[in-house]
Coordinates of C-alpha atoms and ligand atoms in Angstrom, one line a residue:
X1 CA -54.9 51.2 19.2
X2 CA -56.8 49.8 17.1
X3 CA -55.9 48.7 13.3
X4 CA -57.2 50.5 10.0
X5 CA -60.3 49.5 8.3
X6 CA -59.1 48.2 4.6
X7 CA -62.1 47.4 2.5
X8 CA -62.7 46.8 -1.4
X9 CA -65.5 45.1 -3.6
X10 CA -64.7 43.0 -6.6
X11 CA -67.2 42.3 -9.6
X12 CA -66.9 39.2 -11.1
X13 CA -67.5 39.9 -15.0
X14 CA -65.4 37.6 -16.8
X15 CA -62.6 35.2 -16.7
X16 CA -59.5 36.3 -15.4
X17 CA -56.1 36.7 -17.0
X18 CA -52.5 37.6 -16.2
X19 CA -53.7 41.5 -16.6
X20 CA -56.3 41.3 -13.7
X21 CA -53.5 38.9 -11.7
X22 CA -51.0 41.9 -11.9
X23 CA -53.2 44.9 -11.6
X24 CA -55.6 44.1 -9.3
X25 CA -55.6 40.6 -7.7
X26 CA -51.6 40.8 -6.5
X27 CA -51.2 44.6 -5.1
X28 CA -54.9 43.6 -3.1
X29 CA -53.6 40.3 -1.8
X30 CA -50.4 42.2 -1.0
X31 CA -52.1 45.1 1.0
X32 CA -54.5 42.4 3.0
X33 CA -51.6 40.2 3.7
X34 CA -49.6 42.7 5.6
X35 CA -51.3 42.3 8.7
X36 CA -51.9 46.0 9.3
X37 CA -55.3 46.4 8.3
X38 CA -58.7 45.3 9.7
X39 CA -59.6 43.7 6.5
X40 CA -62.9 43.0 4.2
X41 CA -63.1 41.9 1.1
X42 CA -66.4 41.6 -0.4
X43 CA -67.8 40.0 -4.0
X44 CA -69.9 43.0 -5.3
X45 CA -72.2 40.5 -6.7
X46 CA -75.4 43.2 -6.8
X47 CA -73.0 45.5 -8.3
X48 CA -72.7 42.7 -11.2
X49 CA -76.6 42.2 -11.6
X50 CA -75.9 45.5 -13.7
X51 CA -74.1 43.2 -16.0
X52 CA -74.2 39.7 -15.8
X53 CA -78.5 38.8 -15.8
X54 CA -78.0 34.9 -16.1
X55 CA -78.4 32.9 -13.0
X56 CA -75.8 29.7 -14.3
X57 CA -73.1 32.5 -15.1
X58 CA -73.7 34.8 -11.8
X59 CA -73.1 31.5 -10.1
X60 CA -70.0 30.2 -11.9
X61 CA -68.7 33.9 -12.3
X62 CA -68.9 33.9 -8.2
X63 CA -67.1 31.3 -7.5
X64 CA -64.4 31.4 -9.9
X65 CA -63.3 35.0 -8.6
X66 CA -63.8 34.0 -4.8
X67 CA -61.6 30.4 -5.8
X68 CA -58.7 32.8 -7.9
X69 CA -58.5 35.0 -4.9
X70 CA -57.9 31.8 -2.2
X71 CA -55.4 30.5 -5.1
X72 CA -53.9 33.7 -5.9
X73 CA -53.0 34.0 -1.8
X74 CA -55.6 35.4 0.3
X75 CA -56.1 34.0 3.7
X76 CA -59.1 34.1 4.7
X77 CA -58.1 34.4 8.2
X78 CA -56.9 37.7 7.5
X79 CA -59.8 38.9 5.8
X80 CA -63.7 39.2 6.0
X81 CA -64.1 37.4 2.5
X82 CA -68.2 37.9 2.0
X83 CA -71.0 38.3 -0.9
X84 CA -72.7 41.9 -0.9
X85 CA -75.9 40.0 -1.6
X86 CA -76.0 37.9 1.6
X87 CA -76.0 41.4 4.5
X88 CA -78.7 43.1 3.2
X89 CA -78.1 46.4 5.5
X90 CA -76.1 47.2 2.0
X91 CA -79.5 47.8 -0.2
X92 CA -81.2 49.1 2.6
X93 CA -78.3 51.7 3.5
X94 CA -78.5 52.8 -0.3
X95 CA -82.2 53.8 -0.1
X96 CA -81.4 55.9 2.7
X97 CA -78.5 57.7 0.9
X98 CA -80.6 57.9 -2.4
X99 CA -83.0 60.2 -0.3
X100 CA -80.0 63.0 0.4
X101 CA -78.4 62.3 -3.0
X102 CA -79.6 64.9 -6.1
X103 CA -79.9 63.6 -9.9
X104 CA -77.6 66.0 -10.8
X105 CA -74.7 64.8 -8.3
X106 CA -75.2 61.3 -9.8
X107 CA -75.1 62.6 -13.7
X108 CA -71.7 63.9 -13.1
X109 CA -70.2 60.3 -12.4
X110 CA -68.0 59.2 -14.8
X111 CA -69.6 55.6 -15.0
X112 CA -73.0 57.3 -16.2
X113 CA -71.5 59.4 -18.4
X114 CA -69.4 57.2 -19.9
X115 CA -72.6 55.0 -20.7
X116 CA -75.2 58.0 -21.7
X117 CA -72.1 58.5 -24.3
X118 CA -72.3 54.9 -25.7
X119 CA -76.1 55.9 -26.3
X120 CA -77.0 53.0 -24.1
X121 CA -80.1 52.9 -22.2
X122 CA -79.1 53.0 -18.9
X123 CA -80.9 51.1 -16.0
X124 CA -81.2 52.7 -12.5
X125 CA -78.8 50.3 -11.0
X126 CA -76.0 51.6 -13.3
X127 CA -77.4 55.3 -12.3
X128 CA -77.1 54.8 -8.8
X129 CA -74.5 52.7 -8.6
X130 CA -72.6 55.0 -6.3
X131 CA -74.7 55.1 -3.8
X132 CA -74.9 50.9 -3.5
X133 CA -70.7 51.5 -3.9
X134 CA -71.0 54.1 -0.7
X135 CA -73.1 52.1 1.5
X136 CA -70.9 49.1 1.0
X137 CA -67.9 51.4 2.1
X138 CA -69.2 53.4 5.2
X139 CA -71.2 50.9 6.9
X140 CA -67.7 49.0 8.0
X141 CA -65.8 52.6 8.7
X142 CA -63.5 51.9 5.8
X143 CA -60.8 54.2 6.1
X144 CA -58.8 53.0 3.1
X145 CA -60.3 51.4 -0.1
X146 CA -57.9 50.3 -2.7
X147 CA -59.4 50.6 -6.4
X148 CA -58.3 51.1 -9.5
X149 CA -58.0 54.5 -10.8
X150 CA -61.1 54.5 -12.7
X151 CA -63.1 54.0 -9.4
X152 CA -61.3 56.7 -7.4
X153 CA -64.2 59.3 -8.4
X154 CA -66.7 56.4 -6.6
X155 CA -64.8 56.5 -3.3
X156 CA -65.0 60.3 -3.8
X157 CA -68.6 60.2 -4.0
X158 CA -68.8 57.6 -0.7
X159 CA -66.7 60.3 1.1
X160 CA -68.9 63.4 0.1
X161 CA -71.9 61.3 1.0
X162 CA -70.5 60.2 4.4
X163 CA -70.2 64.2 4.8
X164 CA -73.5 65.3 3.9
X165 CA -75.3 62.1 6.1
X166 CA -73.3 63.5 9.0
X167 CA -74.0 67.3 8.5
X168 CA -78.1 67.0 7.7
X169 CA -78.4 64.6 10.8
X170 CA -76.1 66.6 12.6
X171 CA -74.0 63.2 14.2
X172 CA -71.2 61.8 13.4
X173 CA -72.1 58.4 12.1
X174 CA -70.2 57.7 9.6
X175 CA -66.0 57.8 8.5
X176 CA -64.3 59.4 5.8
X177 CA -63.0 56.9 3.6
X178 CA -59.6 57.5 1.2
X179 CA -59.0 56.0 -2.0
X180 CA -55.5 54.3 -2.1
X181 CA -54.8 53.9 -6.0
X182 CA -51.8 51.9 -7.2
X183 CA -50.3 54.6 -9.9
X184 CA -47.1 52.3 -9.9
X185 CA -48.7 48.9 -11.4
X186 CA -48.1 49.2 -14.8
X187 CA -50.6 48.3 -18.0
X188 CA -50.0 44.5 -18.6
X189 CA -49.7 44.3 -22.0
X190 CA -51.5 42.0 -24.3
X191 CA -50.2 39.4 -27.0
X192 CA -50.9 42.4 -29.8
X193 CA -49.4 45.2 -27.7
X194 CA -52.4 46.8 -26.6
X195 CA -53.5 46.5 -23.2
X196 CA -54.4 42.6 -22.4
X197 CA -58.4 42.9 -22.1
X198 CA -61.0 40.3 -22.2
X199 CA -62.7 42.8 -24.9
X200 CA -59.6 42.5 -27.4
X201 CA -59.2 38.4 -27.2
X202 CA -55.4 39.4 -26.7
X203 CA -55.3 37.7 -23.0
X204 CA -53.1 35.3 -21.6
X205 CA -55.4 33.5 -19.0
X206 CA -54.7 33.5 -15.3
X207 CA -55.5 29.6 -15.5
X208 CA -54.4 28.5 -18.8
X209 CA -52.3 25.0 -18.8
X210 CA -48.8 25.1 -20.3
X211 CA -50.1 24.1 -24.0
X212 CA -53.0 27.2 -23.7
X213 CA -49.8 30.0 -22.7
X214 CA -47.5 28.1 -25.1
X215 CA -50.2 28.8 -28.0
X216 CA -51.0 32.7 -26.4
X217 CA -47.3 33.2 -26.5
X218 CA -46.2 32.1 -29.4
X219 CA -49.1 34.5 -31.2
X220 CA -47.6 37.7 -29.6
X221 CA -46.6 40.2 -32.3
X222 CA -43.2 40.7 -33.0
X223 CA -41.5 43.5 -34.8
X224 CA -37.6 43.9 -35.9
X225 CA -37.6 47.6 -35.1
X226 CA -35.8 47.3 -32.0
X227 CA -33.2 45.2 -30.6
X228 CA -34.9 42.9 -29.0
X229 CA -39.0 41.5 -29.2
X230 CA -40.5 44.4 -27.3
X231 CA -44.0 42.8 -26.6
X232 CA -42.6 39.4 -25.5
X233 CA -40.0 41.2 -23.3
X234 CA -42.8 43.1 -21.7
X235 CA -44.8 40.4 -20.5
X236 CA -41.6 38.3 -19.8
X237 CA -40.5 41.4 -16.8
X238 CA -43.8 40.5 -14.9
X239 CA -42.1 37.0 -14.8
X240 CA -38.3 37.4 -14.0
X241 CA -36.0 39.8 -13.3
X242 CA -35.1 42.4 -15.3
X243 CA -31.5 42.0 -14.8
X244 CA -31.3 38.4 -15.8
X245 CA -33.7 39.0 -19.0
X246 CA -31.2 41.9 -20.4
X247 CA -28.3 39.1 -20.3
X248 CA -30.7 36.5 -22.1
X249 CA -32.1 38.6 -24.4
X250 CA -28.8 39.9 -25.3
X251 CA -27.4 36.2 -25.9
X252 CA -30.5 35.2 -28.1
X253 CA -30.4 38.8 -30.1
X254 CA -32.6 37.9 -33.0
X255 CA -33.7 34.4 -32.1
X256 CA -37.5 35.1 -31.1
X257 CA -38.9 31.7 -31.0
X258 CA -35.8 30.7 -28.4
X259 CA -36.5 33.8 -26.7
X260 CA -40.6 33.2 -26.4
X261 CA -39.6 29.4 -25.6
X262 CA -38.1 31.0 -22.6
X263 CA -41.3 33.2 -21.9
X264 CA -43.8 29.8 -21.8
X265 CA -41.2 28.3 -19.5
X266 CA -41.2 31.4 -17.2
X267 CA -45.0 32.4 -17.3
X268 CA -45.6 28.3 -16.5
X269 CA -43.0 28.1 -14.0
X270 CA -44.7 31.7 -12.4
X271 CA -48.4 30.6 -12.2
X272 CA -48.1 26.7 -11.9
X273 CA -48.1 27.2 -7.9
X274 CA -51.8 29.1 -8.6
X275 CA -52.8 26.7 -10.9
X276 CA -52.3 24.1 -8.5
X277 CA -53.7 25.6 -5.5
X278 CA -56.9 26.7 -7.8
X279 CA -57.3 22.9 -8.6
X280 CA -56.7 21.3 -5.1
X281 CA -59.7 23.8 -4.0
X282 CA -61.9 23.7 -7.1
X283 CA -62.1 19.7 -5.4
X284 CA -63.2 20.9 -2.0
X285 CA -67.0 21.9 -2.1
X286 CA -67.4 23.4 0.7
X287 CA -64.6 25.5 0.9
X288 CA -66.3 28.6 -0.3
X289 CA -69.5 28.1 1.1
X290 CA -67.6 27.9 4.8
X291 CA -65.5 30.9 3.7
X292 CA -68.8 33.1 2.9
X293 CA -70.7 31.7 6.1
X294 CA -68.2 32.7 8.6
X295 CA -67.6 36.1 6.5
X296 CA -71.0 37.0 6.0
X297 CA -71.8 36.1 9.9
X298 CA -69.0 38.9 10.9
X299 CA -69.8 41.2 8.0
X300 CA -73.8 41.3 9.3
X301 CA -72.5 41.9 12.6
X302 CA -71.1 45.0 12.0
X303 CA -73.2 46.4 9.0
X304 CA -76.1 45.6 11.1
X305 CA -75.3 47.7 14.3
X306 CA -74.2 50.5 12.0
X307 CA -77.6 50.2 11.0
X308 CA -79.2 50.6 14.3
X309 CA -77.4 53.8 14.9
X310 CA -78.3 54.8 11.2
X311 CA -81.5 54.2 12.1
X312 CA -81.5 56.3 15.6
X313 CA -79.7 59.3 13.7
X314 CA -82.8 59.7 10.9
X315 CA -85.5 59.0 13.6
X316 CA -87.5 55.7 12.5
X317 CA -86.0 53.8 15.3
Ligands
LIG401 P1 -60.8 43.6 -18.8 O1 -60.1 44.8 -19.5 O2 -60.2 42.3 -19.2 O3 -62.3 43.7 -19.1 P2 -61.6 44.4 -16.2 O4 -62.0 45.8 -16.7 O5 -62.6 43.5 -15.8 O6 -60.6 43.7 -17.3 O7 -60.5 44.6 -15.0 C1 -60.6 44.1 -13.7 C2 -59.4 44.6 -12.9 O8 -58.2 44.2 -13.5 C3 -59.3 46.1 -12.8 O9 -58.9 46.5 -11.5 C4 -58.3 46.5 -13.9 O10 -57.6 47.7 -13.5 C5 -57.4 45.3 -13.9 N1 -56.8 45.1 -15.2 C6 -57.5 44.7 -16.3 N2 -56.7 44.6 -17.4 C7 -55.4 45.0 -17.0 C8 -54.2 45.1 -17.6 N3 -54.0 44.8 -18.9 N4 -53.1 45.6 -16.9 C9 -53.3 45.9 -15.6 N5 -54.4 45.8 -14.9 C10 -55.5 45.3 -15.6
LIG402 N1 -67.0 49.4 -8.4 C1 -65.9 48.5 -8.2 C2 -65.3 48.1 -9.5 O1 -66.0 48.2 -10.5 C3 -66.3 47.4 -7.3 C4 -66.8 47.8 -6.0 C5 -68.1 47.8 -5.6 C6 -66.0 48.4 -4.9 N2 -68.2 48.3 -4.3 C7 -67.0 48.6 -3.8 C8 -64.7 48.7 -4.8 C9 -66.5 49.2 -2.7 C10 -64.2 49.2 -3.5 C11 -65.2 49.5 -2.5 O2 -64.2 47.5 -9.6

C-alpha cells in the first residue's frame, strides 16, 4: 500500500534560535525521519516575498534555513527538500483557486485580520496567502501537514478549498489534507522569561559558539522566589534530563552562577554536534544547489501532472 503523503513549507524570516530548534525544526525532522511518510519539504520562499523584499537577504535567509535543516538531521534522501519558487505549477494552481475563492472567505483568515488590526496596509500576497498555502498542499495529495498551531486555520482553508474544486468540477481531483499540530512541544522560554522570539532580543541562537551561549546565559533573569532559578532550569530541561537536573539543582540550592555554569556546558555539549555539521556543510557549495536540483526535478514531476488533470477538470486543456 502505498505510504502517506507528509508535506510542510517553511519561511525563512530570520535567524534561528533554540526556540525554532525545539518547536518546529526537531518534531519536523522527527516526523520525516520515521520512514512512514512519503515526504516533502519545501522553502516557502514566495510565501517570504511578503516579507523579506531584499534580494542579498532572500538569498542568505534561503540558504541558512535549507543548511540548519541538513545540520539539524534531515536526510535528504528521505525527503523531497525543494524551493516553492523553482515548480511554478504553485502560482499557477493559486490563480485557479482564487477564481472559486470569495473576498469574504479570505477576510475571515486570521493572518489578514491579524494585520488589518495592526492598521497595516496589506498587500495582496498577504491577502491571499491561503490560496498560494493551498495550492502548495493539494498539488502533492498531502494528506498530513504538520504546522504550528497558528497555521492550523490555513490547512483548514486548503481542505475547504480541495472540497469546493472537487464539488463545482464535479471530479475528484484533489485530497483532503489534515493538519497534525504538536500541542505537546512546549513554549521555549527566553533569557527574560517570556517566550524566546527574535522580536524580544531574548534568543539563545541555534548557532551561537560557546562564548555567544555563555554571554545569553549568563543574562537570563533570576529571581529568589522559588527554590531554585526557574528561567535557567527551564531552558536547562530542553538539555538534560529532568531527573538528573532535580539532584543538581538541589546540591547547588542557591548557587546560580554554578548552576548557569552547568547550563552553558549542557546547551554547548547539546548543539556542538549541529554546529559542527552546519560548518562542515556551510564549506560544501554545492550541497544545496544538488539538494534543490534533484528535489525540485521530483517535486515538478508530480505538481506538473496534477496540473494536467487540473487542467482537463476546468476545460482549457
Ligand atoms: P520568532 O518568534 O522568533 O519570530 P517565528 O515566528 O519565526 O519565531 O517561528 C518559527 C517557528 O518556530 C514556528 O513554527 C514557531 O512555532 C516556532 N517557535 C518560535 N519561537 C518558539 C518558542 N519560543 N518556543 C517554541 N517554538 C517556537
Ligand atoms: N504558512 C506557513 C508558516 O508561516 C508556511 C507554509 C507555506 C506552509 N506553505 C505551507 C506550511 C504548506 C505547511 C504547508 O509557517
Amino acid at each position: 500500500m502505498a505510504k502517506p503523503v507528509l508535506l510542510t513549507g517553511i519561511k525563512p524570516t530570520g535567524d534561528l534560535h533554540i526556540g525554532n530548534y525545539f518547536g518546529a525544526l526537531k518534531p519536523a525532522i522527527d516526523l520525516f525521519m520515521t520512514g512512514k511518510y512519503n515526504a516533502y519539504l519545501f522553502l516557502a520562499d514566495y510565501h517570504t516575498l511578503n516579507f523579506i523584499q531584499d534580494a542579498e537577504e532572500m538569498r542568505r535567509l534561503s540558504r541558512e534555513c535549507i543548511l540548519a535543516y541538513l545540520a539539524a538531521g534531515l536526510d535528504p534522501a528521505r525527503a523531497v527538500v525543494f524551493k516553492q519558487s523553482e515548480v511554478t505549477a504553485h502560482t499557477e494552481l493559486c490563480w485557479i483557486f482564487d477564481t472559486i475563492t470569495t473576498m469574504p472567505y479570505l477576510e475571515r483568515a486570521h493572518a489578514y485580520k491579524d494585520a488589518e488590526a495592526k492598521g497595516r496596509e496589506v498587500s495582496v500576497g498577504t491577502f491571499n496567502y491561503p490560496m498560494l498555502m493551498a495550492a502548495d498542499i493539494l498539488l502533492y495529495d498531502a494528506n498530513v501537514v504538520p504546522v504550528g498551531a497558528d497555521q492550523k486555520q490555513h490547512v483548514e482553508y486548503a481542505r475547504d478549498t480541495a472540497e469546493k474544486f472537487n464539488r463545482v468540477f464535479k471530479e475528484e481531483v484533489f485530497t483532503l489534507p489534515e493538519p497534525i499540530i504538536q500541542e505537546e512541544v512546549a513554549v521555549v522560554p527566553g533569557t527574560d522569561g517570556r517566550k524566546m522570539s527574535k522580536s524580544y532580543g531574548n534568543t539563545i541562537p541555534l548557532f551561537a559558539s560557546r562564548d555567544e551561549i555563555a554571554k545569553a546565559v549568563m543574562s537570563i533573569t533570576t529571581d529568589s522566589k522559588g527554590d531554585k532559578p526557574e528561567h535557567v532550569f527551564a531552558i536547562h530541561r530542553l538539555v538534560r534530563p529532568e531527573g538528573e537536573l532535580m539532584a543538581l539543582y538541589e546540591e547547588k540550592r542557591g548557587k546560580y552562577k554554578e548552576l548557569k555554569e552547568a547550563l552553558i556546558e549542557d546547551l554547548d555539549a547539546y548543539f556542538a554536534p549541529i554546529r559542527a555539521k552546519y560548518d562542515e556543510l556551510k564549506g560544501d557549495d554545492t550541497l544545496i544547489a544538488d539538494v534543490l536540483a534533484k528535489g525540485g526535478e521530483r517535486a515538478r514531476a508530480v505538481a506538473n501532472a496534477k496540473m494536467e488533470r487540473v487542467r482537463a477538470a476546468i476545460g482549457v486543456a
